[in-house]
Amino acid sequence: MENKMPTPEKQAAEIKDALKEHNKMEEGTTWCYLNLKWFRLWIEYSQCDGFWDFKPKENEGAPPGPIDNNPLLHTLMGPVRSVEIRRDLQNLKDYYCLPEAVYDLLQAWHGGGPKIARKARTHNTGVVEPEVKVVKYPLTTAFLQCDAEGKPDFKNYTKREFAPADTFQTLKDAAKDILDEKKVSSAVDKLNLEEGKEEPSKTEAGEGENGEEAEGKDTTNTDFRIWIPIIEEEEVVEEKEGDDEKEVKWQLLAEAQLMMELGSMNLKPGALLVLVDKKVDGKWSRAEEGGGDWRASLKVDSKVDAKDTVHKWLIATVKEIKDGEVPGTKEVFIHYDNHATRWDEWIPTSSDRLAKANTKSKEERSSYYSSYSSSSYYSGSEGTPKHEGIVGLRNLGNTCFMNSTLQCMNQTPWLVDFLVKKNHLSMINRDNPMGHRGRIAEEFGLLVGKIWGNKHTVVAPTGFKQAIGEFAPQFSGYSQQDSQELLSFLVDGLHEGLNRLKEKKYDPNPLEDDGKVSDAVLAKKAWAKHKLRNDSVILDNMGGMFRSKITCPKCKTTQRKFDPFLLNIPVPLPSSDNKQQTVTVVYDDTSKKPLKIKVEVSKHGEISELKSAIGKVGGVEAKNLIIAEVFGNKIYKQYKPNDGVGGILDNDVIYAFECPKISEVKEWVSLPIQHFHESSYESVFGSPRVLIVDTSASETVGAAQVRNEIKRIVKPFVKENKPPEGSNVKDVPYTCFWKPSWGSDDPLDMFDEEKEAKFDAKERAIIKCMWGKLSEKDETYQKELVVDHSSVGG
């Protein structure tokens, strides 16, 4: 029995009730995206006034029909297809985000779809309250199973979605859950098939597809491992559907990678492939390939294939082995066989620059993925920098804010010298919780040491990023944060982490100012009081005090105060409510050259105020001005008097056209005049002009009515009255056409006196002046028409 659709009024009431109950965005709640065109139709149909973003018009609309969200989506090809929201769409312009309960009601009534559901997650942004946002672009992950030969089975996969802030540990936990679900599901299915048989216990123990008992097989889901794709960073491989094993190369997920955020990997759009490998008969089903146990078994004199700094695979020999900077990792010092020792270098064993001997030295590999390399993430790019200490920092997601701060600190000579010499290690205060047990100082010291170690051209600040994310959750994500906030956190973390005081004394007595001692004496007392709790090499070099003085206006008592600070001195930028706008004034009197002027107006004012300012400086009446933006030698936009000045950007080119006719006639339209080279509607040049057409009597205008006006306006561009070749025009070097701004209508020749074309002035159109072949000198002449006013300056 079909459900009867509620009336529009009933729908509106139910939606408003659902909004009251579910409109709060909280961690884990589900929200759905809806095509805004359809949503607007439903608003008009139901007259629902429960959404503050949209209010219905007075007249009830027609039923909106089924929901159609397909225009919001596009399919990403690859080994596994995935679908995501188009990245060129905007909220409140192309789509609207609703609580799932509200969307489900709409879909139940009107049908259609597809349903685009996303989870809300908490984002630490550094403010007092963490912000909850909908994860618009989750990372679709395809968990692949290995076939009997250990190869990925692209037809047997399970999809899950993760937030960019999730870690590989979350992904690994999900893989275990999937294996558990498959085990239970398989057991239930087989139990159903075995109903009525005498020995269902075989199914419970686990059977193969043909009903054979899987005796001896290890099905414990805790004994599995995960493979992730790797590639050559410089390679670009065309995406296509149905890519097979040949297009994907794999490496084992290392323990050190488990706490790494998925979003920081800079993955290209598309499904992330994850290969789950289980043991069968005590052995891994997938053979080792470019990663795995062979790396752990490397020893001195082992042979490996290594990729050098010019991306060439060569046979190499392991000379030394040491612990890596990331806990649980190793690095090998390799020598390229038959090459000079100056090319010897340290490479992490997890790096994709290493492979089994004789597997890569004779061939190159390719892959579907464009940037997925754990080695580049962890160790950057090895090599000798051109200048000591001038090393790039790899972007771990959107961490430009962090890298810029680190580079500034890295160019502080005394600090670099202090850290490179490892003087800080003996000062680390692991008893001070305010110093994060010395972790920030330790990680920053490791990073500076690597930058100045002359072994890298690019360094990945992974350890530092993880450390600050651990102690300052606002920096734990992959999004942009405030550089000054990070600088303050870093300097304070270094100071407290290197604080010489194991026990901090507290002096409850305030500093007294009797007005008799000098600033120097009072400052010395204040500094001594501060150093009872703060004493570090950071404070020695980066600390100071702000001096302030307050005088009572009545009793004239003076009070001085000294407030300590560490490096971070906020300097407010001067701000103004006004802006200076450069404008080119084009006079109606064509004997006067256009004048470039600069005027000052309120950022919050209207175009009418800008016109008044232009009129005063340019010597024209404000009421006769048309303000327009010129882009690409064309009039891009004409402003209305009540438009805001704030909408004009700093790099916008603004023209003010003097048109006395607009105050002389009752009704008028303005048509842009643009200049084109002969026989081309694309090669625009010169400065545009504006033609005012009187439509008081009629909207249909004959070419003869405006022909002379066009000639008058364009006259300053004419150097020699030489008509274009083949033109029926005798007195000007150009032909002129009326052309609609859109559509396929043929242009009307404005200078053809025999046909005397007529056009609809109200239709949006432009006047195209087609010039004959111009010499370079002629074009230069046309560009040198504008003169600068004194307000513009040098």
XYZ file of N, CA, C and O in Angstrom, residues 477-617:
564
model
N 45.385 18.661 13.146
C 44.737 18.387 11.863
C 45.649 18.647 10.688
O 46.852 18.842 10.819
N 45.056 18.649 9.509
C 45.799 18.831 8.270
C 45.498 20.190 7.627
O 45.975 20.497 6.542
N 44.704 21.018 8.321
C 44.290 22.290 7.732
C 45.208 23.428 8.170
O 46.043 23.277 9.054
N 45.017 24.596 7.546
C 45.822 25.767 7.858
C 45.488 26.290 9.256
O 44.346 26.231 9.698
N 46.504 26.789 9.949
C 46.317 27.420 11.254
C 47.065 28.752 11.244
O 47.649 29.143 10.234
N 47.070 29.427 12.403
C 47.689 30.742 12.498
C 49.185 30.602 12.794
O 49.581 29.954 13.774
N 50.027 31.207 11.963
C 51.477 31.100 12.126
C 51.950 31.731 13.427
O 52.827 31.192 14.109
N 51.392 32.868 13.795
C 51.819 33.550 15.018
C 51.466 32.720 16.245
O 52.234 32.654 17.211
N 50.313 32.038 16.191
C 49.917 31.187 17.308
C 50.891 30.022 17.457
O 51.273 29.648 18.570
N 51.307 29.440 16.334
C 52.277 28.354 16.391
C 53.627 28.849 16.895
O 54.285 28.175 17.696
N 54.058 30.029 16.435
C 55.335 30.579 16.880
C 55.331 30.771 18.395
O 56.306 30.430 19.088
N 54.239 31.299 18.927
C 54.128 31.501 20.371
C 54.198 30.176 21.110
O 54.892 30.043 22.132
N 53.490 29.166 20.593
C 53.497 27.841 21.221
C 54.894 27.230 21.185
O 55.364 26.645 22.167
N 55.586 27.356 20.037
C 56.916 26.767 19.885
C 57.923 27.416 20.826
O 58.678 26.725 21.525
N 57.963 28.742 20.855
C 58.928 29.443 21.711
C 58.664 29.138 23.182
O 59.595 28.873 23.954
N 57.385 29.126 23.569
C 57.050 28.823 24.959
C 57.403 27.373 25.290
O 57.893 27.069 26.387
N 57.169 26.455 24.308
C 57.509 25.052 24.527
C 59.006 24.839 24.672
O 59.456 24.034 25.495
N 59.795 25.561 23.869
C 61.255 25.478 23.988
C 61.709 26.031 25.340
O 62.572 25.454 26.010
N 61.137 27.162 25.729
C 61.519 27.791 26.993
C 61.215 26.875 28.177
O 62.085 26.620 29.028
N 59.998 26.370 28.247
C 59.628 25.525 29.380
C 60.326 24.170 29.315
O 60.680 23.584 30.338
N 60.542 23.660 28.105
C 61.221 22.378 27.962
C 62.690 22.436 28.323
O 63.312 21.406 28.630
N 63.267 23.646 28.278
C 64.682 23.830 28.632
C 64.842 24.655 29.906
O 65.920 25.194 30.162
N 63.772 24.776 30.665
C 63.806 25.564 31.899
C 64.785 24.936 32.887
O 64.696 23.748 33.222
N 65.729 25.732 33.357
C 66.758 25.228 34.276
C 66.198 24.936 35.667
O 66.841 24.244 36.468
N 65.046 25.479 35.968
C 64.467 25.339 37.306
C 63.670 24.051 37.408
O 62.678 23.867 36.703
N 64.104 23.171 38.282
C 63.367 21.941 38.528
C 62.187 22.213 39.471
O 61.144 21.565 39.385
N 62.387 23.152 40.382
C 61.313 23.566 41.280
C 61.103 25.069 41.135
O 62.053 25.850 41.228
N 59.885 25.466 40.911
C 59.575 26.878 40.706
C 59.095 27.515 42.011
O 58.146 27.031 42.632
N 59.775 28.581 42.375
C 59.388 29.301 43.586
C 58.278 30.299 43.266
O 58.153 30.763 42.132
N 57.506 30.596 44.279
C 56.390 31.532 44.081
C 56.491 32.662 45.094
O 56.585 32.430 46.302
N 56.509 33.889 44.594
C 56.552 35.083 45.459
C 55.199 35.777 45.354
O 54.881 36.394 44.333
N 54.367 35.677 46.388
C 53.006 36.243 46.317
C 52.978 37.763 46.437
O 51.942 38.388 46.173
N 54.090 38.364 46.815
C 54.100 39.809 47.046
C 54.215 40.556 45.712
O 55.133 40.317 44.920
N 53.288 41.457 45.439
C 53.360 42.228 44.199
C 54.527 43.210 44.219
O 54.999 43.612 45.288
N 54.999 43.567 43.056
C 56.094 44.525 42.931
C 55.567 45.921 43.258
O 54.593 46.387 42.652
N 56.192 46.576 44.234
C 55.721 47.891 44.661
C 56.519 48.997 43.979
O 57.730 48.897 43.814
N 55.800 50.014 43.563
C 56.432 51.174 42.918
C 56.115 52.405 43.769
O 54.975 52.890 43.791
N 57.137 52.902 44.483
C 56.926 54.092 45.316
C 57.182 55.379 44.557
O 57.066 56.488 45.105
N 57.541 55.230 43.268
C 57.764 56.407 42.442
C 59.105 57.065 42.650
O 59.410 58.073 41.991
N 59.944 56.518 43.526
C 61.217 57.152 43.826
C 62.396 56.508 43.094
O 63.395 57.165 42.829
N 62.263 55.181 42.772
C 63.388 54.510 42.120
C 63.299 54.696 40.608
O 62.232 54.984 40.059
N 64.442 54.507 39.960
C 64.497 54.663 38.502
C 63.874 53.462 37.803
O 63.651 52.410 38.413
N 63.616 53.607 36.504
C 63.088 52.492 35.712
C 64.041 51.303 35.752
O 63.599 50.142 35.823
N 65.329 51.569 35.685
C 66.313 50.492 35.647
C 66.255 49.652 36.913
O 66.294 48.411 36.863
N 66.137 50.291 38.053
C 66.089 49.566 39.325
C 64.799 48.755 39.425
O 64.800 47.579 39.827
N 63.677 49.373 39.064
C 62.393 48.683 39.159
C 62.326 47.521 38.165
O 61.796 46.449 38.475
N 62.889 47.731 36.987
C 62.895 46.678 35.972
C 63.734 45.494 36.435
O 63.374 44.326 36.205
N 64.874 45.779 37.083
C 65.738 44.714 37.581
C 65.012 43.872 38.615
O 65.126 42.635 38.651
N 64.241 44.511 39.494
C 63.461 43.785 40.497
C 62.388 42.915 39.821
O 62.155 41.771 40.225
N 61.722 43.467 38.819
C 60.670 42.727 38.121
C 61.252 41.514 37.404
O 60.650 40.423 37.395
N 62.420 41.699 36.805
C 63.064 40.594 36.075
C 63.504 39.496 37.046
O 63.355 38.304 36.751
N 64.046 39.875 38.205
C 64.463 38.896 39.204
C 63.261 38.103 39.712
O 63.346 36.879 39.920
N 62.137 38.758 39.881
C 60.913 38.084 40.328
C 60.445 37.098 39.259
O 60.039 35.972 39.563
N 60.532 37.511 37.999
C 60.115 36.639 36.896
C 61.007 35.398 36.803
O 60.526 34.287 36.528
N 62.319 35.570 37.067
C 63.266 34.467 36.918
C 63.195 33.475 38.077
O 63.868 32.437 38.031
N 62.384 33.750 39.074
C 62.162 32.762 40.123
C 61.445 31.531 39.567
O 61.555 30.430 40.120
N 60.721 31.714 38.487
C 59.960 30.617 37.870
C 60.350 30.376 36.423
O 59.896 29.399 35.824
N 61.159 31.266 35.853
C 61.512 31.162 34.439
C 63.006 31.415 34.267
O 63.494 32.519 34.564
N 63.718 30.397 33.790
C 65.161 30.552 33.602
C 65.622 29.564 32.538
O 65.782 28.381 32.796
N 65.772 30.046 31.322
C 66.194 29.157 30.233
C 67.038 29.942 29.245
O 67.061 31.185 29.257
N 67.715 29.203 28.354
C 68.513 29.845 27.321
C 67.607 30.601 26.355
O 68.026 31.589 25.738
N 66.381 30.171 26.208
C 65.423 30.866 25.350
C 65.088 32.226 25.949
O 65.073 33.253 25.258
N 64.828 32.246 27.263
C 64.543 33.510 27.928
C 65.757 34.434 27.869
O 65.605 35.647 27.693
N 66.961 33.862 27.991
C 68.182 34.676 27.949
C 68.305 35.436 26.644
O 68.799 36.572 26.617
N 67.862 34.824 25.547
C 68.076 35.405 24.226
C 66.825 35.995 23.584
O 66.932 36.788 22.646
N 65.668 35.590 24.057
C 64.441 36.025 23.398
C 63.455 36.697 24.343
O 62.343 37.016 23.944
N 63.840 36.879 25.596
C 62.917 37.450 26.558
C 63.078 38.947 26.721
O 64.114 39.528 26.406
N 62.087 39.568 27.250
C 62.113 41.005 27.508
C 60.911 41.401 28.333
O 60.141 40.540 28.790
N 60.735 42.696 28.540
C 59.591 43.182 29.319
C 58.981 44.415 28.652
O 59.702 45.242 28.081
N 57.669 44.481 28.730
C 56.949 45.675 28.303
C 56.837 46.616 29.512
O 56.475 46.185 30.608
N 57.138 47.879 29.281
C 56.982 48.874 30.338
C 55.734 49.694 30.079
O 55.524 50.187 28.971
N 54.897 49.793 31.078
C 53.695 50.628 30.959
C 53.625 51.570 32.151
O 54.156 51.280 33.233
N 52.983 52.696 31.953
C 52.901 53.713 32.999
C 51.492 54.292 33.017
O 50.947 54.677 31.985
N 50.915 54.334 34.208
C 49.562 54.871 34.373
C 49.611 56.009 35.399
O 50.189 55.857 36.475
N 49.011 57.136 35.051
C 48.956 58.291 35.956
C 47.501 58.637 36.241
O 46.696 58.803 35.307
N 47.156 58.722 37.499
C 45.787 59.070 37.886
C 45.539 60.539 37.549
O 46.309 61.414 37.962
N 44.494 60.863 36.833
C 44.237 62.259 36.448
C 43.862 63.161 37.622
O 43.975 64.376 37.526
N 43.425 62.560 38.725
C 43.015 63.376 39.878
C 44.156 63.587 40.872
O 44.564 64.699 41.154
N 44.691 62.472 41.404
C 45.726 62.597 42.440
C 47.138 62.601 41.871
O 48.106 62.780 42.620
N 47.231 62.354 40.560
C 48.529 62.373 39.863
C 49.480 61.266 40.331
O 50.678 61.312 40.069
N 48.944 60.234 40.998
C 49.777 59.100 41.400
C 50.176 58.305 40.163
O 49.339 58.017 39.299
N 51.444 57.919 40.108
C 51.960 57.191 38.950
C 52.271 55.748 39.326
O 52.845 55.477 40.392
N 51.883 54.843 38.475
C 52.153 53.425 38.688
C 52.834 52.866 37.440
O 52.312 52.984 36.337
N 54.027 52.266 37.634
C 54.744 51.639 36.516
C 54.621 50.114 36.615
O 54.584 49.564 37.718
N 54.611 49.471 35.457
C 54.460 48.022 35.429
C 55.386 47.442 34.365
O 55.535 48.013 33.281
N 55.983 46.290 34.675
C 56.871 45.614 33.731
C 56.335 44.205 33.505
O 56.343 43.366 34.407
N 55.846 43.949 32.281
C 55.273 42.644 31.931
C 56.241 41.880 31.044
O 56.633 42.361 29.963
N 56.648 40.654 31.442
C 57.600 39.878 30.635
C 56.955 39.317 29.369
O 55.743 39.083 29.319
N 57.769 39.115 28.356
C 57.301 38.487 27.117
C 58.427 37.625 26.561
O 59.600 37.769 26.910
N 58.055 36.713 25.650
C 59.015 35.861 24.955
C 58.876 36.073 23.461
O 57.900 35.630 22.857
N 59.799 36.739 22.848
C 59.923 36.911 21.394
C 58.691 37.475 20.710
O 58.760 38.464 19.996
N 57.554 36.863 20.976
C 56.344 37.145 20.206
C 55.755 38.500 20.586
O 54.993 38.609 21.535
N 56.140 39.544 19.867
C 55.633 40.888 20.143
C 54.602 41.238 19.077
O 54.950 41.495 17.925
N 53.333 41.202 19.411
C 52.315 41.532 18.410
C 52.357 43.011 18.041
O 52.346 43.879 18.912
N 52.447 43.279 16.764
C 52.458 44.661 16.265
C 51.212 44.854 15.415
O 51.109 44.259 14.333
N 50.252 45.630 15.869
C 49.020 45.800 15.089
C 49.288 46.534 13.786
O 50.074 47.482 13.734
N 48.661 46.048 12.719
C 48.781 46.706 11.430
C 47.851 47.916 11.393
O 46.718 47.852 11.884
N 48.320 49.012 10.827
C 47.439 50.185 10.726
C 46.250 49.873 9.823
O 46.401 49.240 8.780
N 45.100 50.274 10.259
C 43.890 50.016 9.471
C 43.146 51.324 9.237
O 43.275 52.275 10.001
N 42.382 51.329 8.192
C 41.619 52.520 7.844
C 40.301 52.102 7.247
O 40.188 51.057 6.596
N 39.301 52.892 7.480
C 37.998 52.625 6.887
C 37.911 53.127 5.460
O 36.908 52.892 4.786
N 38.952 53.825 5.021
C 38.955 54.371 3.664
C 39.877 53.566 2.759
O 40.769 52.853 3.220
N 39.650 53.678 1.492
C 40.525 53.053 0.502
C 40.801 54.043 -0.615
O 39.978 54.922 -0.916
N 41.974 53.928 -1.212
C 42.324 54.750 -2.360
C 42.037 53.963 -3.627
O 42.489 52.826 -3.776
N 41.281 54.573 -4.501
C 40.869 53.900 -5.722
C 41.378 54.657 -6.947
O 41.129 55.867 -7.092
N 42.086 53.939 -7.808
C 42.553 54.520 -9.067
C 41.466 54.364 -10.125
O 40.908 53.282 -10.293
N 41.182 55.456 -10.812
C 40.106 55.474 -11.809
C 40.588 56.223 -13.046
O 41.266 57.254 -12.946
N 40.235 55.713 -14.229
C 40.504 56.419 -15.476
C 39.223 57.112 -15.929
O 38.214 56.457 -16.179
N 39.267 58.434 -15.994
C 38.093 59.227 -16.393
C 38.138 59.447 -17.897
O 39.128 59.962 -18.436
N 37.077 59.057 -18.591
C 36.960 59.264 -20.044
C 35.937 60.375 -20.259
O 34.755 60.219 -19.937
N 36.388 61.500 -20.805
C 35.528 62.682 -20.962
C 34.651 62.576 -22.199
O 35.013 61.950 -23.206
N 33.501 63.229 -22.103
C 32.617 63.294 -23.267
C 33.244 64.139 -24.370
O 33.055 63.859 -25.554
N 34.005 65.158 -23.974
C 34.734 65.987 -24.935
C 35.928 65.178 -25.439
O 36.915 64.977 -24.730
N 35.835 64.698 -26.674
C 36.863 63.798 -27.199
C 38.194 64.496 -27.465
O 39.189 63.830 -27.746
N 38.214 65.826 -27.358
C 39.502 66.524 -27.523
C 40.335 66.438 -26.243
O 41.526 66.738 -26.255
N 39.693 66.055 -25.151
C 40.405 65.903 -23.884
C 40.824 64.440 -23.705
O 40.009 63.538 -23.880
N 42.088 64.256 -23.372
C 42.580 62.894 -23.173
C 42.047 62.338 -21.853
O 41.852 63.070 -20.887
N 41.799 61.029 -21.811
C 41.381 60.403 -20.553
C 42.403 60.671 -19.458
O 43.603 60.753 -19.720
N 41.900 60.824 -18.246
C 42.744 61.205 -17.123
C 42.703 60.121 -16.045
O 41.634 59.729 -15.581
N 43.874 59.648 -15.659
C 43.953 58.661 -14.586
C 44.114 59.398 -13.263
O 45.054 60.175 -13.087
N 43.177 59.166 -12.347
C 43.192 59.870 -11.074
C 43.147 58.866 -9.923
O 42.886 57.671 -10.124
N 43.402 59.345 -8.711
C 43.288 58.509 -7.515
C 42.440 59.259 -6.500
O 42.729 60.410 -6.173
N 41.385 58.603 -6.005
C 40.482 59.236 -5.054
C 40.390 58.367 -3.799
O 40.664 57.164 -3.832
N 40.000 58.989 -2.691
C 39.839 58.269 -1.438
C 38.367 58.220 -1.067
O 37.696 59.256 -1.019
N 37.879 57.007 -0.823
C 36.475 56.822 -0.478
C 36.371 55.806 0.658
O 37.314 55.066 0.937
N 35.223 55.761 1.293
C 34.991 54.811 2.373
C 34.853 53.404 1.803
O 34.194 53.189 0.781
N 35.471 52.446 2.498
C 35.345 51.049 2.076
C 33.903 50.571 2.181
O 33.507 49.622 1.501
N 33.143 51.222 3.025
C 31.766 50.801 3.257
C 30.761 51.665 2.484
O 29.548 51.523 2.681
N 31.287 52.558 1.649
C 30.411 53.453 0.897
C 29.824 52.811 -0.347
O 30.072 51.650 -0.656
N 29.048 53.625 -1.083
C 28.414 53.156 -2.304
C 29.075 53.792 -3.513
O 29.857 54.751 -3.399
N 28.758 53.273 -4.682
C 29.319 53.777 -5.937
C 28.950 55.245 -6.138
O 29.719 56.021 -6.724
N 27.798 55.639 -5.627
C 27.401 57.043 -5.756
C 28.414 57.955 -5.057
O 28.708 59.069 -5.546
N 28.976 57.511 -3.932
C 30.010 58.286 -3.232
C 31.304 58.309 -4.039
O 32.008 59.318 -4.070
N 31.621 57.185 -4.677
C 32.806 57.141 -5.538
C 32.647 58.117 -6.704
O 33.595 58.832 -7.069
N 31.447 58.205 -7.271
C 31.204 59.129 -8.382
C 31.398 60.582 -7.940
O 31.972 61.397 -8.676
N 30.952 60.873 -6.728
C 31.125 62.245 -6.221
C 32.601 62.589 -6.065
O 33.048 63.690 -6.424
N 33.390 61.639 -5.531
C 34.830 61.872 -5.363
C 35.512 62.026 -6.706
O 36.401 62.876 -6.881
N 35.096 61.233 -7.693
C 35.684 61.333 -9.037
C 35.348 62.685 -9.658
O 36.185 63.324 -10.309
N 34.094 63.104 -9.458
C 33.667 64.378 -10.029
C 34.494 65.544 -9.524
O 34.860 66.443 -10.287
N 34.844 65.539 -8.218
C 35.621 66.631 -7.643
C 37.034 66.673 -8.196
O 37.562 67.749 -8.521
N 37.681 65.507 -8.294
C 39.072 65.473 -8.769
C 39.140 65.600 -10.283
O 40.007 66.296 -10.828
